[in-house]
mmCIF file of C-alpha atoms in Angstrom:
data_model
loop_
_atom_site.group_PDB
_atom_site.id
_atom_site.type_symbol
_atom_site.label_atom_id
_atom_site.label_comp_id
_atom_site.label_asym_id
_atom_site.label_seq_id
_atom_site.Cartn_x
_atom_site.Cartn_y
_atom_site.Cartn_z
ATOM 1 C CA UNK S 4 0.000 0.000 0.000
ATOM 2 C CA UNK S 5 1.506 3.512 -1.047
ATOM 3 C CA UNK S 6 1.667 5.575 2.138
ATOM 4 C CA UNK S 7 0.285 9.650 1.577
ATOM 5 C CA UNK S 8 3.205 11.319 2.217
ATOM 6 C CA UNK S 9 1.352 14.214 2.713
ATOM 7 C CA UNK S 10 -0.954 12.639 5.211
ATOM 8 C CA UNK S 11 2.492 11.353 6.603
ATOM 9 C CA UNK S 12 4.196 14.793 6.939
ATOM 10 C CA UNK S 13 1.021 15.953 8.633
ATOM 11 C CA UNK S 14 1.440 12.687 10.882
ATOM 12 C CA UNK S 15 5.144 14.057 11.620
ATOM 13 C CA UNK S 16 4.536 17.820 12.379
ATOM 14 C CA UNK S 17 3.571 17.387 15.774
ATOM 15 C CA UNK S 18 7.360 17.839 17.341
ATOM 16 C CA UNK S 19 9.302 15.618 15.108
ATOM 17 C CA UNK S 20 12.664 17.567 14.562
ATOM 18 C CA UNK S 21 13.651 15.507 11.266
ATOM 19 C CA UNK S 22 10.442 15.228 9.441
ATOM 20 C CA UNK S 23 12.267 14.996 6.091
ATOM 21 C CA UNK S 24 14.520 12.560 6.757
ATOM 22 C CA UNK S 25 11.844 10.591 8.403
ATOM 23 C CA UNK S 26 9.343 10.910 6.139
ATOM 24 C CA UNK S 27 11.705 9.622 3.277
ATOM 25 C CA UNK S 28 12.411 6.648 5.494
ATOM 26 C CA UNK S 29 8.953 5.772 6.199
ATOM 27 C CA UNK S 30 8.303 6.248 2.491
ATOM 28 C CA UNK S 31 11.045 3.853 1.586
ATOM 29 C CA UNK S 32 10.304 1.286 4.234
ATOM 30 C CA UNK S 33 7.060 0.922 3.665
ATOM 31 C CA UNK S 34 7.369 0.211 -0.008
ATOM 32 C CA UNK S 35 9.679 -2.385 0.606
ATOM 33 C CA UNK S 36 7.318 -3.722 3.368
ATOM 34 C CA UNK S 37 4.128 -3.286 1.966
ATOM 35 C CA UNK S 38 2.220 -4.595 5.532
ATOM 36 C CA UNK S 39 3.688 -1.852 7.819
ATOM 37 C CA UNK S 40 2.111 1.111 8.035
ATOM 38 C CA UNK S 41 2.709 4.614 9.893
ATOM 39 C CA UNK S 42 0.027 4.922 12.722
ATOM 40 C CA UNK S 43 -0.252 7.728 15.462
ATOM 41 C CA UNK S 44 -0.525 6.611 18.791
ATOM 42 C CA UNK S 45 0.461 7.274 22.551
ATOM 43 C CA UNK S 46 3.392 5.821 23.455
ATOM 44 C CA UNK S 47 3.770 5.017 27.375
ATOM 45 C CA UNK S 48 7.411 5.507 28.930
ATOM 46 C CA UNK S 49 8.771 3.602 31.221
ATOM 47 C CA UNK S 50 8.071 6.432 34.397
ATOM 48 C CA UNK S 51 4.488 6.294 33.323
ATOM 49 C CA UNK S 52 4.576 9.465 30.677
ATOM 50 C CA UNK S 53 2.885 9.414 27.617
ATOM 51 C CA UNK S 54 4.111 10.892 24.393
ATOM 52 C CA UNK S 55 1.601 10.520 20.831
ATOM 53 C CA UNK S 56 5.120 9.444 18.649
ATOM 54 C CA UNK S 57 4.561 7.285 15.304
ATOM 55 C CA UNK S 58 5.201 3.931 15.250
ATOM 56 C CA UNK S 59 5.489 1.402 12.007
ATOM 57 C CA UNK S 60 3.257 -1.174 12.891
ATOM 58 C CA UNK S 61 1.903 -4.718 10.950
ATOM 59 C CA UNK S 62 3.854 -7.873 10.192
ATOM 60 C CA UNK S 63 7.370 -8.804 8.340
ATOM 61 C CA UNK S 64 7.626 -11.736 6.254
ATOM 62 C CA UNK S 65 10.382 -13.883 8.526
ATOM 63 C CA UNK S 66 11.406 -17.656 7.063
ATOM 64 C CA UNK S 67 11.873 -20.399 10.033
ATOM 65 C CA UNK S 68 11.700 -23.801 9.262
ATOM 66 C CA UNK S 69 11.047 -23.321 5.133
ATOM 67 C CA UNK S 70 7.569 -21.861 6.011
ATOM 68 C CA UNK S 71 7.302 -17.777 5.893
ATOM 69 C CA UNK S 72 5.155 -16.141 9.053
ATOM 70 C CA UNK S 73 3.926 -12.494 9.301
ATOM 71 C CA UNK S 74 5.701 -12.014 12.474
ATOM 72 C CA UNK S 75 3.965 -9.236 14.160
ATOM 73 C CA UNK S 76 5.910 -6.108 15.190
ATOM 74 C CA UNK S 77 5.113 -2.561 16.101
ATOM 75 C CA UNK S 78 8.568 -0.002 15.660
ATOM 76 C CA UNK S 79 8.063 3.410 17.581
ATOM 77 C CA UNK S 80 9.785 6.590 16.008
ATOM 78 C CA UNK S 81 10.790 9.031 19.026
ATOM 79 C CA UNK S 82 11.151 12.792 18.089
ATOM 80 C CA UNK S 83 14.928 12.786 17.823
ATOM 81 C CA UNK S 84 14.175 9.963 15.156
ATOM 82 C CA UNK S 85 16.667 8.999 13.139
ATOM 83 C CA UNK S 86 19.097 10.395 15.766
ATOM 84 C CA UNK S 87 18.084 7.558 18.142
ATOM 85 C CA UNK S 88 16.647 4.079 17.384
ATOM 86 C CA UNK S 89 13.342 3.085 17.578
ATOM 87 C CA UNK S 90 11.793 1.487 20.567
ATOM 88 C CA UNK S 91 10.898 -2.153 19.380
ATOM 89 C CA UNK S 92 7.956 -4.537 20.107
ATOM 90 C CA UNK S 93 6.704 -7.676 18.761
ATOM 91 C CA UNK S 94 3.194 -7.700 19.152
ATOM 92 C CA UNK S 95 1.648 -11.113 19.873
ATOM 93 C CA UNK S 96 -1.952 -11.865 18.406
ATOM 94 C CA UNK S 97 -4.190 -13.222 21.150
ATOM 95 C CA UNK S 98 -3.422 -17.029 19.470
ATOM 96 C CA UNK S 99 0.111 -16.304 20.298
ATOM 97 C CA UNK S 100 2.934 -16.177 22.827
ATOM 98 C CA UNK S 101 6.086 -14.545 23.324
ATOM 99 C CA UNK S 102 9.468 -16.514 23.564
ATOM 100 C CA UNK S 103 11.832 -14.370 25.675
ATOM 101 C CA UNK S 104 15.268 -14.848 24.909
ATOM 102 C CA UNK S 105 18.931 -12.953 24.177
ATOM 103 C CA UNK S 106 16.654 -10.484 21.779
ATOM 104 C CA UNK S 107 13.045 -10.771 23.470
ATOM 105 C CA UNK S 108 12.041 -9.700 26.993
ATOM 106 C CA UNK S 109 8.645 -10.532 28.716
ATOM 107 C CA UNK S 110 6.861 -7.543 27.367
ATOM 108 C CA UNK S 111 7.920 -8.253 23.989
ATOM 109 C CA UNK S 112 10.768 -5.992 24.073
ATOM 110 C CA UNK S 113 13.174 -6.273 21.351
ATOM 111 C CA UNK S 114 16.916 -5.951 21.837
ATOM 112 C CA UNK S 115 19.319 -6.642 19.039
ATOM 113 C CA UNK S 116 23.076 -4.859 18.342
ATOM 114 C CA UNK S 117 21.799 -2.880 15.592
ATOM 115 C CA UNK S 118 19.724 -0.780 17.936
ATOM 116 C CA UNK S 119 22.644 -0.585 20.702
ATOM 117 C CA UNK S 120 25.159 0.528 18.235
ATOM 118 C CA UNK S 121 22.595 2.622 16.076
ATOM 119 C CA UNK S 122 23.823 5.692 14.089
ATOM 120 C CA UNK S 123 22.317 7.756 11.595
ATOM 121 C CA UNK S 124 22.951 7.815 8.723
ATOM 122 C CA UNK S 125 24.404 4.287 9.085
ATOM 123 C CA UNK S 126 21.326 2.619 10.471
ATOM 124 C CA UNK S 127 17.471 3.045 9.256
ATOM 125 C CA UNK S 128 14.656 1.285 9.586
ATOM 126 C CA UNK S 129 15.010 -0.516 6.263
ATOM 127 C CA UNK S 130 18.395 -2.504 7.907
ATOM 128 C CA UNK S 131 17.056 -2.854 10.564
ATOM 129 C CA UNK S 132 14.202 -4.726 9.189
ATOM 130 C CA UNK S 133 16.588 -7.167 7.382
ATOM 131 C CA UNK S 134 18.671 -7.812 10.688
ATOM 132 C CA UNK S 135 15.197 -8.471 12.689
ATOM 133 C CA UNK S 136 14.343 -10.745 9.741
ATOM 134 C CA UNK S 137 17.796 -12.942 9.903
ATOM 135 C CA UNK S 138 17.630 -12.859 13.681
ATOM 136 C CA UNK S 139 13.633 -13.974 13.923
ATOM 137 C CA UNK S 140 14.446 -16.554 11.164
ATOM 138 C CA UNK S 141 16.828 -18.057 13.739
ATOM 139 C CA UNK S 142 14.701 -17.573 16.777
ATOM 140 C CA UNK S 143 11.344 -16.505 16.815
ATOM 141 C CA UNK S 144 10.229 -14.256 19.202
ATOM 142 C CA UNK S 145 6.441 -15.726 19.098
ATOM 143 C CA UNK S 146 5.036 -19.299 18.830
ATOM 144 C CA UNK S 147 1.344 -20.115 18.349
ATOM 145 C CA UNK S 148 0.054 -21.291 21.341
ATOM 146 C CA UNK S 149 -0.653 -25.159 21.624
ATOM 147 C CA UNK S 150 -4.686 -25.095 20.879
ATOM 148 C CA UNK S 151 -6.334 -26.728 18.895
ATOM 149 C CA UNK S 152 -9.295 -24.086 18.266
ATOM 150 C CA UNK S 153 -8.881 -21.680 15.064
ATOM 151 C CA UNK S 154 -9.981 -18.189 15.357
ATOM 152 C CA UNK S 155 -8.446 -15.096 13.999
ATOM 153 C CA UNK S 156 -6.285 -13.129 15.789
ATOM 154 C CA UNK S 157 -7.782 -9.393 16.885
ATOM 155 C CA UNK S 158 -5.719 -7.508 15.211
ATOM 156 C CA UNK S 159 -5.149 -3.464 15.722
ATOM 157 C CA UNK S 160 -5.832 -1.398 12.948
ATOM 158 C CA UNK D 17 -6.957 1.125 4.589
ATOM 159 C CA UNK D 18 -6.853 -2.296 6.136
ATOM 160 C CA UNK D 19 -5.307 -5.393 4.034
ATOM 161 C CA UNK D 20 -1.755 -5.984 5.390
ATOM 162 C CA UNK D 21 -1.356 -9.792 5.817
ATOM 163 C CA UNK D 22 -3.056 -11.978 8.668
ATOM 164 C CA UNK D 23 -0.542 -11.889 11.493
ATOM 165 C CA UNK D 24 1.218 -15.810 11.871
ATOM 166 C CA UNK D 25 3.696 -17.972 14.044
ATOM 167 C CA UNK D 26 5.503 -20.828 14.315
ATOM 168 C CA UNK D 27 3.726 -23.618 15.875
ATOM 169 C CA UNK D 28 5.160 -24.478 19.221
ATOM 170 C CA UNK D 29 7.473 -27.283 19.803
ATOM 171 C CA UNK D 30 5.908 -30.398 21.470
#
């Protein structure tokens, strides 16, 4: 889906310092990965603030195993974005769990080197993508949960 | 403005 990138620099104009370079990204990105999309949102910080920031949210194609899943993931753009890395989540359907391990916390939390070591213009959202895709393919950070009943995840819009 | 594809995951290990 082609993103506005009007709609998108609207989006941005509430306090992001590098709209341009962000909206070019976001552009990019989402061409490339056609189910993530730019949604508005409050973000909650870890004291308990709340800050409406963008986030890319939807699924990336990850291989495990020979079969591709739509692992879903939700990337939050702060203000000082690309300056500092976004904050990343996998987001687990209802029909899923999270697997915490050297790259997943509890919450769903994702830590990888390329976010540590992150530096613009280096690092953007479209490598980053790739690395989470190599690193899921190893170990995924969700696993359906052992039921046997089907029904279809809720999934935000 | 929905589409995007139907969220998936491994199936657990047993």
């Amino acid at each position: 889906m082609a993103i506005n990138e009007n709609a998108l620099r609207k989006m941005l104009s509430k306090g992001y310092k590098y709209r341009d370079l962000t909206v070019r990204e976001i552009t990019n990105v989402t061409t490339q990965y056609k189910d993530l999309r730019p949604v508005m949102d409050n973000y909650v910080f870890n004291d308990g603030s709340t800050k409406e920031l963008l986030s890319l949210t939807g699924t990336v194609p990850v291989t495990y195993r020979g079969n591709i899943y739509n692992i879903p993931i939700c990337l939050w753009l702060l203000d000082s974005y690309p300056y500092n890395p976004p904050i990343c989540f996998v987001k687990p359907t209802s029909t899923m769990m999270i697997k915490t391990g050297k790259h997943i916390d509890a919450n769903g939390k994702i830590y990888l080197p390329y976010l540590h070591e992150w530096k613009h213009p280096q690092s953007d959202l479209f490598g980053l993508i790739q690395v989470m895709i190599v690193v899921f393919g190893e170990e995924p950070p969700v696993f359906s949960r052992p039921t046997t009943q089907t029904q279809y995840p809720a999934f935000q819009t | 403005l929905n589409g995007g594809a139907v969220p998936s995951a491994p199936p657990t290990y047993t």
